[in-house]
Coordinates of C-alpha atoms and ligand atoms in Angstrom, one line a residue:
M240 CA -0.1 0.1 -0.2
P241 CA 1.9 3.6 -1.4
T242 CA 1.8 6.0 1.8
P243 CA -0.1 9.2 1.2
L244 CA 3.3 10.7 0.3
E245 CA 3.7 8.3 -1.9
Q246 CA 1.1 8.8 -3.4
W247 CA 0.8 12.4 -3.6
V248 CA 4.4 12.5 -5.5
E249 CA 2.9 10.1 -8.0
E250 CA -0.1 11.9 -8.8
T251 CA 2.3 15.1 -8.9
A252 CA 4.6 13.1 -11.2
R253 CA 1.8 11.9 -13.7
L254 CA 0.9 16.1 -13.7
T255 CA 4.5 17.8 -14.1
R256 CA 5.8 14.9 -16.1
P257 CA 9.4 14.6 -15.0
K258 CA 12.8 12.7 -16.4
N259 CA 13.6 10.9 -13.2
I260 CA 12.2 11.1 -9.4
H261 CA 15.0 11.6 -6.6
W262 CA 13.8 11.5 -3.4
C263 CA 16.3 13.5 -1.2
D264 CA 17.9 12.1 1.9
G265 CA 19.6 14.9 3.0
S266 CA 23.0 13.1 3.2
E267 CA 26.6 15.2 2.1
E268 CA 26.9 12.8 -1.1
E269 CA 23.9 13.8 -2.1
N270 CA 24.5 17.4 -2.0
Q271 CA 27.8 17.4 -3.3
R272 CA 26.1 15.4 -5.9
L273 CA 23.5 18.3 -6.3
I274 CA 26.4 20.6 -6.1
E275 CA 28.3 19.2 -9.0
G276 CA 25.4 19.2 -11.6
M277 CA 24.8 22.3 -10.4
L278 CA 28.2 23.5 -11.3
D279 CA 28.0 21.4 -14.8
D280 CA 25.2 23.3 -15.6
G281 CA 26.1 26.9 -14.5
T282 CA 23.3 27.1 -12.0
L283 CA 26.4 27.4 -9.0
T284 CA 29.6 29.1 -9.7
A285 CA 32.2 27.4 -7.5
L286 CA 34.0 30.3 -4.7
N287 CA 37.3 30.3 -3.9
Q288 CA 37.6 26.5 -2.2
E289 CA 40.4 28.0 0.3
R290 CA 39.0 30.6 1.9
Y291 CA 35.1 30.2 1.4
P292 CA 35.1 25.9 1.6
N293 CA 31.8 24.4 0.2
C294 CA 31.0 28.0 -0.9
Y295 CA 29.2 28.8 -4.0
L296 CA 27.7 31.7 -5.6
H297 CA 24.3 31.2 -7.8
R298 CA 22.8 34.2 -10.3
S299 CA 19.2 34.2 -10.5
D300 CA 17.3 35.4 -13.5
P301 CA 17.1 39.1 -13.3
K302 CA 13.6 39.6 -13.2
D303 CA 13.7 37.1 -10.2
V304 CA 15.3 38.7 -7.5
A305 CA 12.9 39.1 -4.4
R306 CA 9.3 37.9 -3.1
T307 CA 6.4 39.2 -5.5
E308 CA 3.8 40.1 -3.4
H309 CA 1.1 40.9 -6.1
L310 CA 1.9 37.3 -7.4
T311 CA 1.2 36.0 -3.7
F312 CA -2.2 34.9 -3.3
V313 CA -4.0 33.3 0.0
C314 CA -7.1 31.2 -2.0
T315 CA -9.7 30.2 0.7
R316 CA -12.9 29.5 0.0
E317 CA -14.3 32.8 1.2
K318 CA -12.7 35.9 0.6
E319 CA -13.5 37.5 3.4
D320 CA -11.1 34.9 5.4
A321 CA -8.0 36.0 3.2
G322 CA -8.7 39.9 4.3
P323 CA -8.2 42.8 2.9
N324 CA -4.1 42.0 3.4
N325 CA -4.3 39.2 0.7
N326 CA -4.5 38.9 -2.8
W327 CA -7.6 36.3 -3.4
M328 CA -8.5 34.0 -5.6
A329 CA -10.6 30.5 -5.3
P330 CA -9.6 27.5 -4.7
A331 CA -10.7 26.0 -7.8
Q332 CA -10.0 29.1 -9.8
A333 CA -6.6 29.0 -8.7
K334 CA -6.2 25.3 -9.0
E335 CA -7.2 25.0 -12.8
K336 CA -5.5 28.3 -13.5
V337 CA -2.0 27.3 -12.0
G338 CA -2.5 23.3 -12.5
G339 CA -2.3 24.5 -16.7
L340 CA 1.3 25.8 -16.1
F341 CA 2.6 22.8 -13.8
Q342 CA 1.1 20.6 -16.6
G343 CA 4.3 18.7 -18.0
V344 CA 6.0 21.6 -16.7
M345 CA 9.0 19.0 -15.5
K346 CA 9.8 17.7 -18.8
D347 CA 13.5 16.9 -18.9
R348 CA 13.6 18.0 -15.5
T349 CA 14.6 15.9 -12.0
L350 CA 12.2 16.1 -9.1
Y351 CA 12.7 16.3 -6.2
V352 CA 11.1 15.1 -3.5
V353 CA 12.1 16.9 -0.7
P354 CA 11.2 15.7 2.8
Y355 CA 12.1 18.8 5.8
I356 CA 11.0 18.9 9.2
M357 CA 10.3 22.2 10.6
G358 CA 11.7 23.0 13.8
P359 CA 14.0 21.0 16.6
V360 CA 13.8 17.3 15.3
T361 CA 12.4 16.0 18.3
S362 CA 10.7 19.4 19.5
P363 CA 6.5 18.3 20.2
Y364 CA 6.2 22.1 18.1
S365 CA 7.9 21.1 15.4
Q366 CA 5.8 20.0 12.0
V367 CA 6.5 17.8 8.5
G368 CA 6.5 19.1 5.4
V369 CA 7.8 17.9 1.5
E370 CA 8.1 20.3 -1.6
I371 CA 8.0 18.9 -4.8
T372 CA 10.6 21.1 -6.8
D373 CA 12.3 21.1 -10.0
S374 CA 15.0 23.3 -8.9
P375 CA 18.3 21.8 -7.3
Y376 CA 19.3 25.0 -6.4
V377 CA 16.2 24.7 -3.8
A378 CA 16.6 21.3 -2.6
A379 CA 20.5 22.1 -1.7
S380 CA 19.1 25.6 -0.4
M381 CA 16.4 23.9 1.4
R382 CA 19.0 21.0 3.3
I383 CA 20.5 24.6 5.1
M384 CA 17.1 26.3 6.0
T385 CA 15.7 23.0 7.4
R386 CA 16.0 19.9 8.9
M387 CA 16.0 18.2 5.0
G388 CA 16.3 14.3 4.3
R389 CA 15.8 11.3 6.0
A390 CA 14.7 12.8 9.4
A391 CA 11.4 14.1 8.5
L392 CA 10.4 11.1 6.6
E393 CA 11.2 9.1 9.8
R394 CA 8.7 11.6 11.7
L395 CA 6.2 11.6 9.0
G396 CA 6.1 7.5 8.7
S397 CA 3.2 6.9 6.9
S398 CA 0.7 9.5 8.8
E399 CA -0.7 12.1 6.2
N400 CA -0.5 15.3 8.6
Y401 CA 2.5 17.2 6.5
V402 CA 2.2 20.2 4.3
Q403 CA 2.6 19.6 0.3
G404 CA 4.5 22.3 -1.3
L405 CA 4.3 21.9 -5.1
H406 CA 6.9 24.4 -6.6
S407 CA 8.0 24.8 -10.5
L408 CA 10.2 26.6 -11.5
G409 CA 8.3 27.0 -14.9
D410 CA 9.8 29.5 -17.5
L411 CA 10.3 31.9 -14.6
S412 CA 8.3 34.4 -16.5
P413 CA 6.9 37.2 -13.7
D414 CA 3.6 36.4 -15.9
R415 CA 3.3 33.3 -15.1
R416 CA 4.4 33.1 -11.9
F417 CA 2.0 32.4 -9.1
I418 CA 2.9 31.8 -5.2
M419 CA -0.8 30.1 -4.3
H420 CA -1.8 29.3 -0.7
Y421 CA -4.6 26.7 0.3
P422 CA -4.3 27.5 4.1
E423 CA -7.7 25.0 4.1
D424 CA -5.7 22.7 2.4
R425 CA -2.3 23.0 4.5
A426 CA -1.0 23.0 0.6
I427 CA 1.1 25.8 -1.3
W428 CA 1.7 25.9 -5.0
S429 CA 4.3 28.0 -6.3
I430 CA 5.5 28.5 -10.0
G431 CA 7.8 31.2 -11.8
S432 CA 10.4 31.7 -9.5
G433 CA 13.4 30.3 -7.9
Y434 CA 13.4 33.4 -5.7
G435 CA 14.1 32.0 -1.6
G436 CA 10.6 34.0 -0.4
N437 CA 9.0 32.7 -3.3
A438 CA 10.5 29.0 -3.6
L439 CA 11.9 27.8 -0.4
L440 CA 8.6 26.9 0.7
G441 CA 9.1 26.3 4.8
K442 CA 10.0 29.4 5.0
K443 CA 7.6 32.2 4.3
C444 CA 4.7 30.0 2.7
F445 CA 4.9 27.1 5.7
A446 CA 6.6 29.0 8.4
L447 CA 4.3 32.3 8.3
R448 CA 1.1 31.8 6.2
L449 CA 0.2 28.4 6.4
G450 CA 1.7 28.9 10.1
S451 CA -0.1 31.9 10.8
Y452 CA -3.3 30.0 9.9
M453 CA -2.5 27.0 12.1
A454 CA -1.5 28.9 14.8
R455 CA -4.9 30.6 15.0
E456 CA -6.8 27.0 14.6
E457 CA -4.4 25.9 17.7
G458 CA -3.9 28.5 19.7
W459 CA -0.3 29.6 19.5
L460 CA 1.4 32.3 17.2
A461 CA 3.5 32.0 14.5
E462 CA 5.7 35.6 13.8
H463 CA 7.8 36.9 11.5
M464 CA 10.3 37.4 14.7
L465 CA 14.0 37.0 15.6
I466 CA 14.4 35.6 19.0
I467 CA 17.7 36.6 21.1
G468 CA 18.7 35.5 25.2
I469 CA 20.4 37.9 26.5
E470 CA 22.7 37.5 29.5
E471 CA 23.7 40.2 32.2
P472 CA 27.2 41.0 33.9
S473 CA 24.8 38.6 36.7
G474 CA 24.3 35.7 34.9
R475 CA 20.5 36.1 34.1
T476 CA 19.6 35.4 30.6
T477 CA 16.1 36.8 29.1
Y478 CA 14.5 36.0 25.9
I479 CA 13.1 38.9 23.8
A480 CA 11.5 38.0 20.4
A481 CA 12.0 41.2 17.6
A482 CA 9.2 41.7 14.9
F483 CA 11.1 43.6 12.1
P484 CA 9.3 44.2 8.5
S485 CA 12.1 42.5 6.0
A486 CA 15.1 44.2 5.7
C487 CA 15.2 46.1 8.6
G488 CA 17.9 44.4 10.7
K489 CA 17.0 41.2 12.1
T490 CA 20.1 39.0 11.5
N491 CA 22.1 42.0 12.8
L492 CA 20.2 42.5 16.0
A493 CA 19.9 38.5 16.6
M494 CA 23.5 38.3 16.6
L495 CA 24.5 41.8 18.7
I496 CA 27.9 42.1 20.2
P497 CA 27.6 43.8 22.9
P498 CA 30.0 47.0 22.5
E499 CA 33.4 47.5 24.6
S500 CA 31.5 49.4 26.9
Q501 CA 28.8 47.0 27.8
K502 CA 31.1 44.8 29.9
G503 CA 30.0 41.3 31.1
Y504 CA 26.7 41.1 28.4
K505 CA 26.5 38.5 25.6
V506 CA 23.3 38.3 23.1
W507 CA 22.7 34.5 21.8
T508 CA 21.0 34.0 18.6
V509 CA 18.1 31.4 18.6
G510 CA 16.5 32.4 15.6
D511 CA 16.6 35.7 13.3
D512 CA 13.1 35.8 11.1
I513 CA 10.5 33.4 12.2
A514 CA 9.3 32.3 15.9
W515 CA 6.7 29.5 16.6
M516 CA 5.1 30.6 20.3
H517 CA 3.3 28.2 22.2
P518 CA 1.7 28.7 25.7
G519 CA 3.8 26.8 28.2
P520 CA 2.4 24.9 31.4
D521 CA 3.2 27.8 33.3
G522 CA 1.7 30.8 31.7
R523 CA 4.2 32.0 29.6
L524 CA 5.0 31.8 26.1
W525 CA 8.1 29.2 24.6
A526 CA 9.5 30.0 21.1
I527 CA 11.3 27.4 19.1
N528 CA 12.9 28.3 15.8
P529 CA 11.2 26.8 13.3
E530 CA 14.4 27.1 10.7
A531 CA 18.2 25.4 10.7
G532 CA 19.6 28.7 8.0
F533 CA 19.9 32.1 7.8
F534 CA 18.7 33.7 4.5
G535 CA 20.0 36.7 4.8
V536 CA 20.4 40.4 2.8
A537 CA 24.3 40.7 1.8
P538 CA 24.4 44.1 1.1
G539 CA 25.3 46.7 4.4
T540 CA 26.8 43.4 5.8
N541 CA 30.0 43.5 7.5
S542 CA 32.1 43.0 10.4
H543 CA 31.2 45.9 12.4
T544 CA 27.6 45.6 11.3
N545 CA 27.5 41.5 11.9
P546 CA 30.9 39.8 12.8
N547 CA 28.9 36.8 13.3
V548 CA 27.1 36.7 10.4
M549 CA 30.8 37.1 8.7
A550 CA 31.9 34.1 10.4
T551 CA 28.7 32.4 9.7
V552 CA 29.0 32.5 5.7
T553 CA 32.5 31.4 5.4
K554 CA 31.8 27.9 4.7
N555 CA 29.3 25.4 3.5
S556 CA 26.9 28.8 2.2
I557 CA 25.3 29.3 -1.3
F558 CA 25.5 32.7 -1.7
T559 CA 22.9 34.5 -4.6
N560 CA 23.0 37.2 -6.6
V561 CA 26.1 39.2 -5.2
A562 CA 29.3 40.3 -7.1
L563 CA 32.3 37.9 -7.3
T564 CA 35.8 39.3 -7.4
P565 CA 38.5 37.8 -9.5
D566 CA 39.7 36.2 -6.4
G567 CA 36.6 34.6 -5.9
T568 CA 35.3 36.2 -3.6
P569 CA 32.2 37.3 -3.0
Y570 CA 31.7 41.2 -2.6
W571 CA 28.5 42.9 -2.1
E572 CA 28.3 46.8 -1.5
G573 CA 29.0 47.7 2.4
L574 CA 31.3 44.7 2.5
D575 CA 35.0 45.4 4.8
G576 CA 37.9 47.0 2.8
G577 CA 35.7 49.2 0.0
P578 CA 34.8 47.5 -3.5
P579 CA 37.6 46.2 -5.5
A580 CA 39.4 47.6 -8.5
E581 CA 36.9 45.2 -10.8
A582 CA 34.8 42.1 -10.2
I583 CA 32.2 40.7 -11.6
D584 CA 28.2 41.8 -10.9
W585 CA 25.7 40.1 -9.8
Q586 CA 24.4 39.5 -13.7
G587 CA 27.3 38.2 -14.7
K588 CA 29.3 41.3 -16.1
P589 CA 32.6 43.2 -15.7
W590 CA 32.0 45.4 -13.3
T591 CA 34.4 48.4 -11.6
P592 CA 33.3 51.2 -8.5
R593 CA 32.9 53.8 -12.0
S594 CA 30.8 51.5 -13.4
E595 CA 27.0 53.0 -12.9
G596 CA 25.3 50.1 -11.6
K597 CA 25.8 48.2 -8.0
A598 CA 27.7 45.3 -8.1
A599 CA 25.8 42.9 -5.9
H600 CA 22.0 43.1 -6.2
P601 CA 20.5 45.3 -3.7
N602 CA 18.5 42.0 -2.2
S603 CA 21.4 40.3 -2.9
R604 CA 21.4 36.8 -0.4
F605 CA 23.1 34.5 1.5
T606 CA 21.9 31.0 2.7
T607 CA 23.9 29.6 5.8
P608 CA 23.4 27.0 8.6
A609 CA 22.5 28.1 12.3
R610 CA 24.4 26.2 13.8
Q611 CA 27.8 27.4 12.5
C612 CA 27.1 31.0 14.0
P613 CA 29.7 31.9 16.9
V614 CA 26.8 33.1 19.1
M615 CA 24.1 30.1 19.1
S616 CA 22.3 29.9 22.0
S617 CA 22.9 26.7 23.9
E618 CA 19.2 26.4 23.7
W619 CA 18.6 27.3 20.1
E620 CA 17.5 23.7 19.5
S621 CA 16.1 23.2 22.3
P622 CA 12.3 21.0 22.5
Q623 CA 9.9 22.9 24.3
G624 CA 11.9 26.3 23.3
V625 CA 12.7 29.4 24.9
P626 CA 10.3 31.7 27.6
I627 CA 9.6 34.6 25.5
S628 CA 9.4 37.6 29.0
A629 CA 9.3 40.8 25.6
F630 CA 8.0 41.5 22.1
L631 CA 9.5 44.5 20.2
F632 CA 7.6 45.7 17.9
G633 CA 9.8 47.8 15.3
G634 CA 10.4 49.2 11.9
R635 CA 12.5 52.2 9.7
R636 CA 11.0 54.9 10.5
A637 CA 12.6 58.6 10.2
G638 CA 10.5 59.7 12.7
L639 CA 7.4 60.4 15.4
I640 CA 8.2 56.5 17.0
P641 CA 10.6 56.9 19.7
L642 CA 13.9 55.0 20.8
V643 CA 12.1 52.5 23.1
C644 CA 8.1 52.7 24.8
Q645 CA 6.8 50.7 27.2
S646 CA 2.8 49.2 26.3
F647 CA 0.6 50.1 29.1
N648 CA -0.8 46.4 28.7
W649 CA -1.2 43.8 26.3
Q650 CA -3.8 45.4 24.3
H651 CA -2.8 48.5 24.2
G652 CA 0.9 46.9 23.2
V653 CA -1.3 44.6 20.7
S654 CA -2.3 48.0 19.3
L655 CA 1.4 48.9 18.9
G656 CA 1.9 46.3 17.2
T657 CA -1.1 46.7 14.7
T658 CA -0.5 50.3 13.9
M659 CA 3.4 49.5 12.5
A660 CA 4.6 51.3 9.6
S661 CA 8.0 50.9 7.7
E662 CA 9.6 52.0 5.0
T663 CA 9.4 49.4 2.5
T664 CA 12.9 47.6 1.2
A665 CA 14.6 45.9 -1.2
A666 CA 13.2 42.2 -0.3
A667 CA 10.2 42.6 -2.2
T668 CA 9.6 44.1 -5.5
G669 CA 7.9 47.7 -5.8
K670 CA 9.3 50.9 -4.7
V671 CA 11.8 51.4 -1.8
G672 CA 11.6 53.9 0.8
K673 CA 8.0 54.5 1.0
I674 CA 6.0 54.3 4.1
R675 CA 3.6 51.2 4.4
R676 CA 1.7 50.3 7.3
D677 CA 3.2 46.9 7.9
P678 CA 1.1 45.4 11.3
M679 CA 3.4 43.2 13.8
A680 CA 6.0 43.2 10.4
M681 CA 3.3 40.5 9.0
L682 CA 1.2 42.1 6.1
P683 CA 3.3 40.0 3.4
F684 CA 2.8 37.4 6.0
C685 CA -0.5 36.4 7.3
G686 CA -2.2 34.0 5.8
Y687 CA -5.6 34.9 6.9
N688 CA -7.7 37.7 7.4
M689 CA -5.5 40.7 9.5
G690 CA -9.0 41.6 11.1
D691 CA -9.4 38.0 13.2
Y692 CA -5.3 38.1 13.2
F693 CA -5.5 40.9 15.8
G694 CA -8.4 39.4 17.6
H695 CA -6.3 36.1 18.1
W696 CA -3.6 38.1 19.6
L697 CA -5.6 39.7 22.1
N698 CA -6.9 35.7 22.6
M699 CA -3.9 34.7 23.6
G700 CA -2.7 37.6 25.9
K701 CA -5.9 36.6 28.1
K702 CA -4.9 32.8 27.9
L703 CA -1.1 33.7 28.8
A704 CA -0.9 34.2 33.0
D705 CA 2.5 35.6 32.1
P706 CA 2.5 37.6 28.6
P707 CA 5.6 38.8 27.3
K708 CA 5.8 42.7 27.7
I709 CA 5.2 45.0 24.6
F710 CA 7.6 47.6 23.1
R711 CA 8.1 49.3 20.1
V712 CA 11.2 50.3 19.3
N713 CA 12.8 52.5 16.4
W714 CA 17.1 52.3 15.5
F715 CA 16.1 54.5 12.3
R716 CA 15.5 58.4 13.4
T717 CA 17.3 60.9 11.7
N718 CA 17.3 64.6 11.9
Q719 CA 17.5 67.1 9.4
E720 CA 19.6 66.3 7.2
G721 CA 18.8 62.9 7.2
K722 CA 21.4 62.0 9.7
F723 CA 20.9 58.8 11.6
L724 CA 20.2 60.7 15.8
W725 CA 20.8 56.7 17.1
P726 CA 24.0 55.0 16.4
G727 CA 22.2 51.8 15.9
F728 CA 24.0 48.3 15.9
G729 CA 25.8 46.7 19.0
E730 CA 24.8 50.1 20.6
N731 CA 21.1 49.2 20.5
L732 CA 21.9 47.3 23.6
R733 CA 21.3 50.3 25.5
A734 CA 17.5 50.8 24.6
L735 CA 17.0 46.8 25.1
R736 CA 18.6 47.0 29.0
W737 CA 16.3 49.4 29.6
V738 CA 13.7 46.5 28.3
I739 CA 14.8 43.6 30.1
A740 CA 14.9 46.1 33.4
R741 CA 11.4 47.2 33.2
V742 CA 10.8 43.6 32.2
H743 CA 12.0 42.4 35.8
G744 CA 10.5 45.8 37.4
E745 CA 14.0 47.2 37.6
A746 CA 13.4 50.2 36.0
E747 CA 11.5 53.4 36.4
A748 CA 9.3 54.9 33.5
R749 CA 7.5 58.0 32.9
E750 CA 4.0 57.8 31.8
T751 CA 2.8 59.7 28.8
E752 CA 0.2 59.6 25.8
I753 CA 1.8 57.1 24.2
G754 CA 2.8 54.6 26.8
Y755 CA 5.8 54.3 29.2
L756 CA 9.4 56.2 28.2
P757 CA 12.3 55.9 29.9
H758 CA 13.6 58.8 31.7
T759 CA 16.5 59.9 29.7
N760 CA 19.4 58.9 32.4
D761 CA 17.9 55.6 32.1
I762 CA 19.6 55.1 29.2
D763 CA 23.6 54.3 29.3
T764 CA 25.3 57.5 26.7
T765 CA 28.7 56.7 28.0
G766 CA 31.4 57.1 25.4
I767 CA 28.5 57.3 22.4
D768 CA 28.2 60.4 20.6
V769 CA 24.3 61.0 21.9
S770 CA 24.4 64.9 23.3
P771 CA 21.6 65.0 26.4
A772 CA 19.5 66.6 23.4
V773 CA 19.4 64.3 21.0
L774 CA 18.5 61.9 23.8
D775 CA 15.7 63.5 24.8
E776 CA 14.5 63.7 21.3
L777 CA 14.5 60.4 20.6
L778 CA 12.9 60.0 23.4
S779 CA 10.2 62.5 23.1
V780 CA 6.3 62.7 21.7
D781 CA 5.5 64.2 18.8
R782 CA 1.9 65.4 19.7
P783 CA 0.9 66.9 16.2
G784 CA 2.8 63.7 14.6
W785 CA 0.8 61.7 17.0
V786 CA -2.5 62.9 16.0
N787 CA -2.0 62.6 12.6
A788 CA -0.9 59.1 13.5
A789 CA -3.7 58.1 15.2
E790 CA -6.3 59.3 11.8
R791 CA -4.3 57.4 9.8
Q792 CA -5.1 54.2 11.9
R793 CA -8.8 54.7 11.9
E794 CA -8.2 55.0 7.7
F795 CA -6.3 51.2 7.9
F796 CA -8.9 50.1 10.3
Q797 CA -11.6 51.0 8.6
Q798 CA -11.3 48.4 5.9
F799 CA -11.6 45.5 8.3
G800 CA -15.2 46.4 8.9
D801 CA -16.7 44.2 11.1
R802 CA -14.0 41.6 11.8
L803 CA -12.1 44.9 13.3
P804 CA -11.7 43.5 17.0
R805 CA -13.3 46.3 18.9
E806 CA -10.5 47.0 21.7
L807 CA -8.4 48.4 18.5
W808 CA -11.2 50.6 18.6
Q809 CA -11.1 51.3 22.2
E810 CA -6.9 52.0 22.0
N811 CA -7.5 54.3 19.2
A812 CA -9.9 56.0 21.2
A813 CA -7.7 56.1 24.2
L814 CA -5.3 57.3 22.7
D815 CA -7.0 60.2 20.9
K816 CA -8.6 61.1 24.3
R817 CA -4.9 60.9 26.0
L818 CA -3.3 63.4 23.3
Q819 CA -6.6 65.7 23.7
A820 CA -6.0 66.3 27.2
Ligands
LIG1019 C1 12.9 37.3 4.4 C2 12.2 38.2 4.1 O1 13.9 36.8 3.5 O2 11.1 38.9 4.9 O3 13.0 37.0 5.5 O4 11.5 38.7 3.1
LIG1020 MN1 11.6 37.5 7.0

């Protein structure tokens, strides 16, 4: 009797007509064979194997370099269930339209069956997915980003309890590109793109879009959050989960190195992009990182902004759309040492510092194993996860949002998350630098109606005896000349120290219209170039700005109609009232 998985593989092969079928076991030999095949056909270029052992460069199609949100759909039976935050197509229509594109698409290609686990192998919170793909780049990348191969098949056994992901490169044309989610069937269909966020189906598609849907049904949270443990000189470690939109520095914050002046502090990485969090028997929220690797943004990464990730990517990593130096090493804008005299750019063309375009694509990436990171927490694969004491909601905002601010309570904290906005980045196609609303940094990733999602957040707070405290942060405030007011990076620990002290009831705060703010002397500025006046500005409440923001919140909330929880209208009215007082 074939297992449900074997049956699905057979069915898919009948639809897509591959030349071969290969079941991935995740072994080193298999990986080397995949890589050799890709070196032979030009999908990969070997980097300098002495300096970057087992590292490779992949150049994607130039029109396939970021997530394509306008081609991403949530296909629930009822349109309302996908909500105004998602593109929607009826499941039957989606299956007909996209099913047509899958017909015979793997002719002359190998069909890879990629079984994987999201989460530590033995965690009760982990889940199995299987991706069928015709891209060996996807198979090799899934081996870095997830627990891929035999362990997943063993965990699945003959069960049908897995997320089905069908992926094909198709012809890579954006005209025939679709990323379809069927949350009611726990299935994903993606065609026409090899880009990580569209093609490595365990990440955004499963761990966030389907994950968020499952989390609501089952009473947990799947969030676009990094997870860190901050160890103080006393030895106490406090775990924090933080939501920032794509390309706003989550990977850097996840691996923060305390500056010289912050002696005795250590930051331990649990995850850099996604958190799955379940209520524990102690009434706290426990988080696992469902991923096994980092899919980080290369430009701007260097030994000042993130020395730990620089150490991580020196072996067993795949770089995508970075430039190549004559020494066979990767280069991107902002890398230590400045630009090389000459290089090959991300599209494979000769480049010099005088060339017009960038050497690396602004959304060029690395895929690298988490276990290689020098500051991985000893708890990062703990089956029960780590207990979260604080949530941070952040974003890239030149004005308005203070350096750090604590919510009055859970409900107010949820409202701070729902009213997040940030400047757009190169992680998705479209204009860069435009302010857009991005509640909980989940706008592109919430697999159902966000009105219901906000309601789920409010409910979770009611269920937890000891919920995380909620904070809003902003490292990106600028002055009139556009210069950053706060040094950022490692120095962000100074703001996090206040967060930790608040969590443990060890710091004062002043109550303002927008929440609890630190007194200026609660933030240690010794040794950094932040004057008392600048710190004042970073911790001030821009009243007219907030009156306007409250108005913008109402416009935003309106679109969710009666799916928007009334508690959020109450919070909006209360903010208005405090500002008018
Ligand atoms: C990512 C993203 O790749 O958020 O993590 O786009
Ligand atoms: Mn992300």
